[in-house]
Short mmCIF file of C-alpha atoms and ligand atoms in Angstrom, two decimals:
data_model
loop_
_atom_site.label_atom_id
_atom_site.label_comp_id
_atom_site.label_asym_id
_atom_site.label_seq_id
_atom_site.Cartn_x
_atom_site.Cartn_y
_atom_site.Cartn_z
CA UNK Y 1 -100.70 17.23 155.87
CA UNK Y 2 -104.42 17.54 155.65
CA UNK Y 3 -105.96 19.75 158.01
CA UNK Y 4 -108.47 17.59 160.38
CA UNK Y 5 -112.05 18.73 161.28
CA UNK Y 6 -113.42 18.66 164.71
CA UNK Y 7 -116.73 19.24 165.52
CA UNK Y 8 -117.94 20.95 169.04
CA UNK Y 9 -121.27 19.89 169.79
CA UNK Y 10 -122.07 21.88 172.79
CA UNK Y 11 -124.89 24.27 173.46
CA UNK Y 12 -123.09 27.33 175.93
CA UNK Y 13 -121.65 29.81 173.67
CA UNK Y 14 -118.94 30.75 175.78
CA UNK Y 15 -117.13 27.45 175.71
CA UNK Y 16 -117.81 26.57 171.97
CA UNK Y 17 -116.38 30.17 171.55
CA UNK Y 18 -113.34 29.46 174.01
CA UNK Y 19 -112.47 25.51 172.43
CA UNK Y 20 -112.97 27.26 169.19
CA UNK Y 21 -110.44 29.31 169.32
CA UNK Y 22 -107.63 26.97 170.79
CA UNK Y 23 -108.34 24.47 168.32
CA UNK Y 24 -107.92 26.45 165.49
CA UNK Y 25 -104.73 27.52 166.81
CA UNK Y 26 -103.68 23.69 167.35
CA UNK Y 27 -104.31 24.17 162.78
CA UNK Y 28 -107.76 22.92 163.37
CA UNK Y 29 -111.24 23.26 161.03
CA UNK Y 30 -113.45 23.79 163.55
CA UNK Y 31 -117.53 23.34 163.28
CA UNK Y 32 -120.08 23.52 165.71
CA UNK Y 33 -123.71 23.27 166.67
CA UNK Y 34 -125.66 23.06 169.86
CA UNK Y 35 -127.96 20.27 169.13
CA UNK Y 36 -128.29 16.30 168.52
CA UNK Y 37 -129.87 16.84 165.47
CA UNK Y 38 -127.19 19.45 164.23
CA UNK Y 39 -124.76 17.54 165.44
CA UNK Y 40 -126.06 14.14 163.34
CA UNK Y 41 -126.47 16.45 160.74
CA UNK Y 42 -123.04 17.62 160.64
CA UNK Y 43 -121.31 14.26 160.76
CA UNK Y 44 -123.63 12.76 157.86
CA UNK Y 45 -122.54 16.54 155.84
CA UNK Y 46 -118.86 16.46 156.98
CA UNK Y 47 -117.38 13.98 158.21
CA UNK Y 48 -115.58 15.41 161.22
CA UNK Y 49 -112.23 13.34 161.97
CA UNK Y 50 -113.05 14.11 165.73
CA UNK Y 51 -115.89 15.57 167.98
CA UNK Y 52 -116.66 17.14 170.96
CA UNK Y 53 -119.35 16.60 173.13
CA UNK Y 54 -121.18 17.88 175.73
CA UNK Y 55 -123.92 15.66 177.49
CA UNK Y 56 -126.65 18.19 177.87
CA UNK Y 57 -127.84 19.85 174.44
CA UNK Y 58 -130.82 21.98 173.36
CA UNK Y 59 -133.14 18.97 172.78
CA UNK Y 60 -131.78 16.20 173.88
CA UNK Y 61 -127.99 14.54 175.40
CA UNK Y 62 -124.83 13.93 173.59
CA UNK Y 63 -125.35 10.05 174.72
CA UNK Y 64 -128.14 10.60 171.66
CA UNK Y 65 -125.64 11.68 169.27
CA UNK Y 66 -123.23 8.55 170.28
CA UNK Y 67 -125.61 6.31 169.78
CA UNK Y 68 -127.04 7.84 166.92
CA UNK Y 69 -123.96 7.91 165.26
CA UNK Y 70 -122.33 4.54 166.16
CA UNK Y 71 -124.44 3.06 163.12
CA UNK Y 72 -122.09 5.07 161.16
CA UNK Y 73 -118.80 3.78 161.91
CA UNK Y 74 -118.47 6.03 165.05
CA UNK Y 75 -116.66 9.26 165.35
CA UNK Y 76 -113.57 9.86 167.70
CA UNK Y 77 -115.13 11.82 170.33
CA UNK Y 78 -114.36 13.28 173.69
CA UNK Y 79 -117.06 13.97 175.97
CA UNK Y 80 -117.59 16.80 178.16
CA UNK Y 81 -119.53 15.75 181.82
CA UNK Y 82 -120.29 17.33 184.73
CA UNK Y 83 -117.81 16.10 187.97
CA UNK Y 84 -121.29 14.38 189.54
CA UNK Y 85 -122.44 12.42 186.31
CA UNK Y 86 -120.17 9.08 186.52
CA UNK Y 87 -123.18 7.21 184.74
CA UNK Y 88 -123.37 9.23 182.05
CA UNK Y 89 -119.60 9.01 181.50
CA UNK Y 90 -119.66 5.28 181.68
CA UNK Y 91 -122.38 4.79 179.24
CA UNK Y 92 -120.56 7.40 176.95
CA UNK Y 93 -117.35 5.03 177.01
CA UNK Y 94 -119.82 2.21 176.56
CA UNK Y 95 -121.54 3.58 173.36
CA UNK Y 96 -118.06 4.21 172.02
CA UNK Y 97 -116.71 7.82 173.21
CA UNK Y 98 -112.30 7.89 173.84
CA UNK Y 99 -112.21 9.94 176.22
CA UNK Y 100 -113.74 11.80 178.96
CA UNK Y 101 -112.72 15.27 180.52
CA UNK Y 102 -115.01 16.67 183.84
CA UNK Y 103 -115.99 20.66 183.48
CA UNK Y 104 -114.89 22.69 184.81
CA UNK Y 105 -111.67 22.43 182.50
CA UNK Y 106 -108.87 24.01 181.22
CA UNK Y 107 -108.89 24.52 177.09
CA UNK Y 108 -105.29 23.85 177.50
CA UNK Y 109 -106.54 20.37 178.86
CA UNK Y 110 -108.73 19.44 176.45
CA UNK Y 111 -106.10 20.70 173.85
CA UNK Y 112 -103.86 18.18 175.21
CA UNK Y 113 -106.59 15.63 175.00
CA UNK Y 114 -107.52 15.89 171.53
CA UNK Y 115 -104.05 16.01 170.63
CA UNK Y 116 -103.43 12.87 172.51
CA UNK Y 117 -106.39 11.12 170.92
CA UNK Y 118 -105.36 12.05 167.34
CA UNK Y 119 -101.61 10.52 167.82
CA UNK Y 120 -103.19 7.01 169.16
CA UNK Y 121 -105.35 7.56 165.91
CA UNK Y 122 -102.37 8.69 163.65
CA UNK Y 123 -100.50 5.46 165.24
CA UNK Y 124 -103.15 3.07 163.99
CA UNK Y 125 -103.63 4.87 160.07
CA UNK Y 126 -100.99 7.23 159.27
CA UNK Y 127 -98.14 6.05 157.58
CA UNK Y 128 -94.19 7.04 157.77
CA UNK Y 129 -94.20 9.21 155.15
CA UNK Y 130 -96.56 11.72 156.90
CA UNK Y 131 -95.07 11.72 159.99
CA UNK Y 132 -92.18 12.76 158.71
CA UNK Y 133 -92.77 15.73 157.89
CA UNK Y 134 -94.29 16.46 161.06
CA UNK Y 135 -90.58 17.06 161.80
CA UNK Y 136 -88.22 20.04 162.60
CA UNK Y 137 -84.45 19.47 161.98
CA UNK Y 138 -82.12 22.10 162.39
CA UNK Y 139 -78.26 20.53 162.59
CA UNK Y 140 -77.99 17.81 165.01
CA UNK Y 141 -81.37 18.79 166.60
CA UNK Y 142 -85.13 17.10 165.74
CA UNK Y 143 -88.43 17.76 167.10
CA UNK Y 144 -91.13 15.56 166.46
CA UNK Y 145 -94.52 17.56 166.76
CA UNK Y 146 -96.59 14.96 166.42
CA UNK Y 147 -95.06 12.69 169.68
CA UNK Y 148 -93.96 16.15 170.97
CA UNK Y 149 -90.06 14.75 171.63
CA UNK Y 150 -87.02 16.61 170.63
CA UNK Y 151 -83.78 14.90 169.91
CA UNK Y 152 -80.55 16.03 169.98
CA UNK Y 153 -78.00 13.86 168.09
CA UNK Y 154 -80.49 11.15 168.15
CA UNK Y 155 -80.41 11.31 172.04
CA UNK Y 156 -83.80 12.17 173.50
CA UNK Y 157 -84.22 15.47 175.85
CA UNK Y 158 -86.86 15.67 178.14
CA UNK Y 159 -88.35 19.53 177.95
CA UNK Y 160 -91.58 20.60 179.51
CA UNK Y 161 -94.45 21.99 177.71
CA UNK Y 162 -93.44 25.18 177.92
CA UNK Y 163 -89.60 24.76 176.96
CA UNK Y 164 -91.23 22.71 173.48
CA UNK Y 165 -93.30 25.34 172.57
CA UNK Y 166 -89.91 27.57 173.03
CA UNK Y 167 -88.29 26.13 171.30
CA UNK Y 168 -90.81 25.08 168.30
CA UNK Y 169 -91.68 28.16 167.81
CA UNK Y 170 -87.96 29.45 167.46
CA UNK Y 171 -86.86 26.05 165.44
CA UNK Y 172 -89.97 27.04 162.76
CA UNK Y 173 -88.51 30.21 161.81
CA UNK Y 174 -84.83 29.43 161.96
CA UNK Y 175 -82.68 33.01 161.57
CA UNK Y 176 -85.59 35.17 162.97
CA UNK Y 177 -85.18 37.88 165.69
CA UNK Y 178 -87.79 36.91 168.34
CA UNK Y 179 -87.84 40.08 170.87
CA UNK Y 180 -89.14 38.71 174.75
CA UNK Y 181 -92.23 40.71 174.01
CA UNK Y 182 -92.99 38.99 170.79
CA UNK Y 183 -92.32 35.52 172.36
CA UNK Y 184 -94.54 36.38 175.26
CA UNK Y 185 -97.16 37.19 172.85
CA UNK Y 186 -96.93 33.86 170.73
CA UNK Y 187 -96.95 31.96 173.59
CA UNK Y 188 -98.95 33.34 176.18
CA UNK Y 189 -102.22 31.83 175.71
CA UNK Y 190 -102.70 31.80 179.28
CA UNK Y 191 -100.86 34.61 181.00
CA UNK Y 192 -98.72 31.77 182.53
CA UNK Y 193 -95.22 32.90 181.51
CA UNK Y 194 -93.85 36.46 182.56
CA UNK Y 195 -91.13 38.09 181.08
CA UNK Y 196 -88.69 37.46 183.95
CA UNK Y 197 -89.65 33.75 183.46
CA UNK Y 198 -88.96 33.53 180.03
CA UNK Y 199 -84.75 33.70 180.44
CA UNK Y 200 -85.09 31.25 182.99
CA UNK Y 201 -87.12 29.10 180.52
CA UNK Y 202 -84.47 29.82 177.83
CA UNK Y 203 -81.64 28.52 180.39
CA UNK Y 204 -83.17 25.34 181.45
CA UNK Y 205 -84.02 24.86 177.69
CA UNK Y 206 -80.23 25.37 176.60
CA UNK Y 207 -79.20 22.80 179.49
CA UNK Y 208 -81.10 20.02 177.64
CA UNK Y 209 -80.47 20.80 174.14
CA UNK Y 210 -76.85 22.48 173.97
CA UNK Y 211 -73.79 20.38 173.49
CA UNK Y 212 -72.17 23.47 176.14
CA UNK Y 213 -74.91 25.77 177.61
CA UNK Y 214 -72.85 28.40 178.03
CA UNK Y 215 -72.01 28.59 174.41
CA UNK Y 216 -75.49 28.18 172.45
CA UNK Y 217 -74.94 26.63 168.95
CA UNK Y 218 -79.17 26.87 168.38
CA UNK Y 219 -80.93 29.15 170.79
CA UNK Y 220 -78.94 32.34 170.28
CA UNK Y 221 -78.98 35.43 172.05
CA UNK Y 222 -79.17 38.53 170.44
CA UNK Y 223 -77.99 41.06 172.88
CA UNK Y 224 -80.44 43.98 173.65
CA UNK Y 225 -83.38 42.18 171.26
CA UNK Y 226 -84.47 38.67 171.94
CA UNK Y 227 -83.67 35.32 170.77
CA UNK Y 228 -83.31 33.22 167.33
CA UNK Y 229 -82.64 29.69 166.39
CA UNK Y 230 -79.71 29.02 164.27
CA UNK Y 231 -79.90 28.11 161.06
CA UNK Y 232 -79.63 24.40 159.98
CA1 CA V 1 -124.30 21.92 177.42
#
C-alpha cells in the first residue's frame, strides 16, 4: 500500500519532535512546519493525505490554515486546542477540521486518532483489494490491521490493545524466536508493560485465540527464550 503523508503544523519543537516519531512508527511520511504560511505552502507542494494542527502558530492560528485551505478541497485534519478554547474548537469543526484532541495528550492518543480518521477515510475510497492485504493469516487465525480485529476461524476475539500488538508483532514474523526482552523492546513505547506483565499478557491472549489454551497451536513457548508464532 502507499505510504500516506501527514503533515504536523505546530510551532513547539518538542511535540512536533514527539508526534514525529510515533507516526513514523505507525509507517508514516511525516512533514512539518511551524507556520500558516509553511503550512499552506506545504499542502499546495505535497499534498499531505492528513494534517495536524495546532491553533497557535508563529504568525498567525491554525483556524488560518483551515480556512485557507478549504478553497482547496480541504485536508483531513485533527486539531490540537488548549482544554479552555471550546470556541476555537467549534469554529475548527465548522471550517472543516475531523477531529479534535485537548493538550495535554498522550501521542498514543493522537496515534489512535489519526488511525481512526484514516479507516473512516479508507471506508469511503479504498477498495477491497487493498484492504486485503492489510491482512495477517496464519492457519485458522486473521488479523485485520486496518479495523484492528483478529479472527479466529472466522469467529471474532476481542483482545486489548496491548494483546493485538502481541500478537501482530509475533503473527508478522511467523517462526521467529522473540526473547521477553526483545518483545519488551518492540513494544514498549511507553514503559507500560513490565516483564512480569508480559506472560500474563501472553495467557489472556492464548485464552481468546487458542482452540485449548493450555496447548498453544500459534503463540508458542520456547522454553528458557521467549515466544514465536507458528507458522501458517
Ligand atoms: Ca503551538
Amino acid at each position: 500500500m502507499e505510504r500516506k503523508r501527514i503533515l504536523i503544523v505546530e510551532d513547539e519543537p518538542q511535540i512536533v519532535g514527539v508526534l514525529q516519531a510515533y507516526l513514523e512508527r505507525e509507517g508514516l511520511i511525516v512533514e512539518s512546519t511551524g507556520s500558516v504560511a509553511g503550512a499552506l505552502a506545504a499542502i499546495a507542494q505535497t499534498r499531505p493525505d492528513m494534517m495536524i494542527l495546532d491553533i497557535t502558530l508563529e504568525d498567525g492560528s491554525g483556524l488560518d490554515v483551515l480556512r485557507q485551505s478549504g478553497a482547496n478541497g480541504g485536508i483531513p485534519s485533527i486539531m490540537l486546542t488548549a482544554r479552555a478554547e471550546e470556541s476555537d474548537r467549534i469554529v475548527g469543526l465548522e471550517l472543516g477540521a475531523d477531529d479534535y484532541i485537548t493538550k495535554p495528550f498522550s501521542p498514543r492518543e493522537l496515534v489512535a486518532r489519526v488511525r481512526a480518521l484514516f479507516r473512516r477515510l479508507g471506508d469511503r475510497t479504498s477498495t477491497a483489494a487493498q484492504r486485503a492485504t492489510r491482512k495477517t493469516r496464519v492457519a485458522e487465525l486473521e488479523i485485520d490491521h486496518e479495523f484492528h480485529e483478529v479472527q479466529l476461524s472466522g469467529k471474532p476475539a476481542n483482545l486489548t490493545a496491548t494483546e493485538f500488538r502481541i500478537l501482530t508483532l509475533l503473527a508478522e514474523n511467523p517462526g521467529e524466536v522473540f526473547t521477553r526482552s526483545h518483545l519488551l523492546d518492540r513494544l514498549n513505547d511507553d514503559g507500560d508493560i513490565f516483564e512480569r506483565t508480559l506472560d500474563r499478557h501472553i495467557n489472556n491472549l492464548r485464552k481468546k485465540i487458542e482452540p485449548d489454551p493450555h496447548n498453544p497451536q500459534y503463540v508458542l513457548t520456547v522454553y528458557g527464550v521467549g515466544y514465536k508464532m507458528r507458522r501458517p
